[in-house]
PDB file of C-alpha atoms and ligand atoms in Angstrom:
ATOM      1  CA  MET W   1     -18.807  17.838 -17.024  1.00 71.00           C
ATOM      2  CA  TRP W   2     -20.153  15.221 -19.100  1.00 70.00           C
ATOM      3  CA  ARG W   3     -18.634  16.811 -22.145  1.00 71.00           C
ATOM      4  CA  LEU W   4     -15.482  17.161 -20.318  1.00 69.00           C
ATOM      5  CA  ASN W   5     -15.475  13.446 -19.493  1.00 66.00           C
ATOM      6  CA  GLN W   6     -16.084  12.523 -22.917  1.00 67.00           C
ATOM      7  CA  SER W   7     -13.138  14.604 -24.109  1.00 67.00           C
ATOM      8  CA  GLN W   8     -15.773  16.952 -25.991  1.00 68.00           C
ATOM      9  CA  ASP W   9     -14.525  20.105 -24.029  1.00 72.00           C
ATOM     10  CA  LEU W  10     -13.965  23.558 -25.883  1.00 73.00           C
ATOM     11  CA  SER W  11     -10.292  23.987 -24.885  1.00 76.00           C
ATOM     12  CA  ALA W  12      -7.994  25.125 -27.648  1.00 74.00           C
ATOM     13  CA  GLN W  13      -6.364  21.784 -27.672  1.00 74.00           C
ATOM     14  CA  SER W  14      -9.626  19.805 -28.297  1.00 74.00           C
ATOM     15  CA  LEU W  15     -10.838  22.632 -30.872  1.00 74.00           C
ATOM     16  CA  ARG W  16      -7.692  22.196 -32.884  1.00 76.00           C
ATOM     17  CA  VAL W  17      -8.332  18.424 -33.271  1.00 78.00           C
ATOM     18  CA  ARG W  18     -11.729  19.627 -34.940  1.00 77.00           C
ATOM     19  CA  ARG W  19      -9.681  21.982 -37.400  1.00 82.00           C
ATOM     20  CA  TRP W  20     -10.103  25.105 -35.488  1.00 78.00           C
ATOM     21  CA  VAL W  21      -7.860  27.671 -36.630  1.00 80.00           C
ATOM     22  CA  GLY W  22      -7.492  29.826 -33.586  1.00 79.00           C
ATOM     23  CA  SER W  23      -4.707  30.201 -31.271  1.00 81.00           C
ATOM     24  CA  ALA W  24      -3.878  26.835 -29.168  1.00 82.00           C
ATOM     25  CA  ARG W  25      -2.361  29.178 -26.194  1.00 88.00           C
ATOM     26  CA  CYS W  26      -3.975  30.275 -23.013  1.00 91.00           C
ATOM     27  CA  CYS W  27      -5.117  33.817 -23.337  1.00 90.00           C
ATOM     28  CA  PHE W  28      -4.120  34.278 -19.777  1.00 94.00           C
ATOM     29  CA  CYS W  29      -0.625  33.191 -19.881  1.00 95.00           C
ATOM     30  CA  ASP W  30       0.190  32.051 -23.304  1.00 93.00           C
ATOM     31  CA  HIS W  31       0.805  28.354 -22.202  1.00 93.00           C
ATOM     32  CA  ASP W  32      -0.479  25.537 -24.392  1.00 89.00           C
ATOM     33  CA  GLU W  33      -4.256  25.550 -23.453  1.00 88.00           C
ATOM     34  CA  THR W  34      -5.574  22.095 -22.361  1.00 87.00           C
ATOM     35  CA  ILE W  35      -8.370  21.195 -19.905  1.00 85.00           C
ATOM     36  CA  GLN W  36      -5.772  20.413 -17.152  1.00 88.00           C
ATOM     37  CA  HIS W  37      -4.117  23.647 -17.803  1.00 92.00           C
ATOM     38  CA  LEU W  38      -7.306  25.642 -17.707  1.00 89.00           C
ATOM     39  CA  PHE W  39      -8.633  24.128 -14.559  1.00 89.00           C
ATOM     40  CA  ILE W  40      -5.353  23.252 -12.514  1.00 92.00           C
ATOM     41  CA  GLU W  41      -2.139  24.572 -13.930  1.00 94.00           C
ATOM     42  CA  CYS W  42      -2.989  28.036 -15.297  1.00 96.00           C
ATOM     43  CA  PRO W  43      -1.689  30.856 -12.861  1.00 97.00           C
ATOM     44  CA  LEU W  44      -5.121  32.332 -12.899  1.00 97.00           C
ATOM     45  CA  ALA W  45      -6.734  28.934 -11.928  1.00 95.00           C
ATOM     46  CA  LYS W  46      -4.252  28.708  -9.205  1.00 96.00           C
ATOM     47  CA  LEU W  47      -4.944  32.204  -7.991  1.00 97.00           C
ATOM     48  CA  LEU W  48      -8.720  31.160  -7.860  1.00 96.00           C
ATOM     49  CA  TRP W  49      -7.985  27.917  -6.017  1.00 95.00           C
ATOM     50  CA  ARG W  50      -6.035  29.754  -3.591  1.00 96.00           C
ATOM     51  CA  THR W  51      -8.891  32.179  -3.006  1.00 97.00           C
ATOM     52  CA  ILE W  52     -11.319  29.315  -2.801  1.00 94.00           C
ATOM     53  CA  HIS W  53      -9.090  27.587  -0.088  1.00 95.00           C
ATOM     54  CA  ILE W  54      -8.890  30.797   1.825  1.00 96.00           C
ATOM     55  CA  ALA W  55     -12.564  31.529   1.740  1.00 97.00           C
ATOM     56  CA  PHE W  56     -13.981  28.130   2.045  1.00 95.00           C
ATOM     57  CA  ASN W  57     -11.023  25.839   3.163  1.00 93.00           C
ATOM     58  CA  ILE W  58     -11.533  23.712  -0.052  1.00 89.00           C
ATOM     59  CA  ASN W  59      -8.271  22.308  -0.946  1.00 89.00           C
ATOM     60  CA  PRO W  60      -7.255  22.785  -4.573  1.00 91.00           C
ATOM     61  CA  PRO W  61      -7.692  19.772  -6.845  1.00 90.00           C
ATOM     62  CA  THR W  62      -4.324  18.043  -8.274  1.00 89.00           C
ATOM     63  CA  SER W  63      -6.065  16.766 -11.193  1.00 87.00           C
ATOM     64  CA  ILE W  64      -9.173  16.787 -13.372  1.00 82.00           C
ATOM     65  CA  GLU W  65      -9.952  13.394 -12.028  1.00 80.00           C
ATOM     66  CA  ALA W  66      -9.759  14.766  -8.624  1.00 83.00           C
ATOM     67  CA  LEU W  67     -11.923  17.832  -9.358  1.00 81.00           C
ATOM     68  CA  PHE W  68     -14.629  16.063 -11.133  1.00 78.00           C
ATOM     69  CA  GLY W  69     -14.133  12.294 -10.409  1.00 72.00           C
ATOM     70  CA  THR W  70     -16.914  11.869  -7.644  1.00 68.00           C
ATOM     71  CA  TRP W  71     -19.565  13.634  -9.792  1.00 67.00           C
ATOM     72  CA  LEU W  72     -18.551  11.956 -12.992  1.00 63.00           C
ATOM     73  CA  ALA W  73     -18.512   8.608 -11.436  1.00 65.00           C
ATOM     74  CA  GLU W  74     -22.308   9.086 -10.546  1.00 60.00           C
ATOM     75  CA  VAL W  75     -23.204   9.914 -14.237  1.00 53.00           C
TER      76      VAL W  75
HETATM   77 ZN1   ZN X   1      -2.911  29.872 -18.418  1.00 77.75          ZN
END
């Protein structure tokens, strides 16, 4: 999470900045792969969040800040 907060994540978008030559597309849905996409917008992430919501009554996050904000604020 600290690395995510420092924009040192391993999403395709971040890796391409570091001259990585692999695909910048999400391997699940072929959308541009960003952290926002991987954790919030991807259809697979949405399915997982819906499952978590049904099983544990935890509402899906609307942003990365909403997902990790309170944890990162304490680092
Ligand atoms: Zn996706």
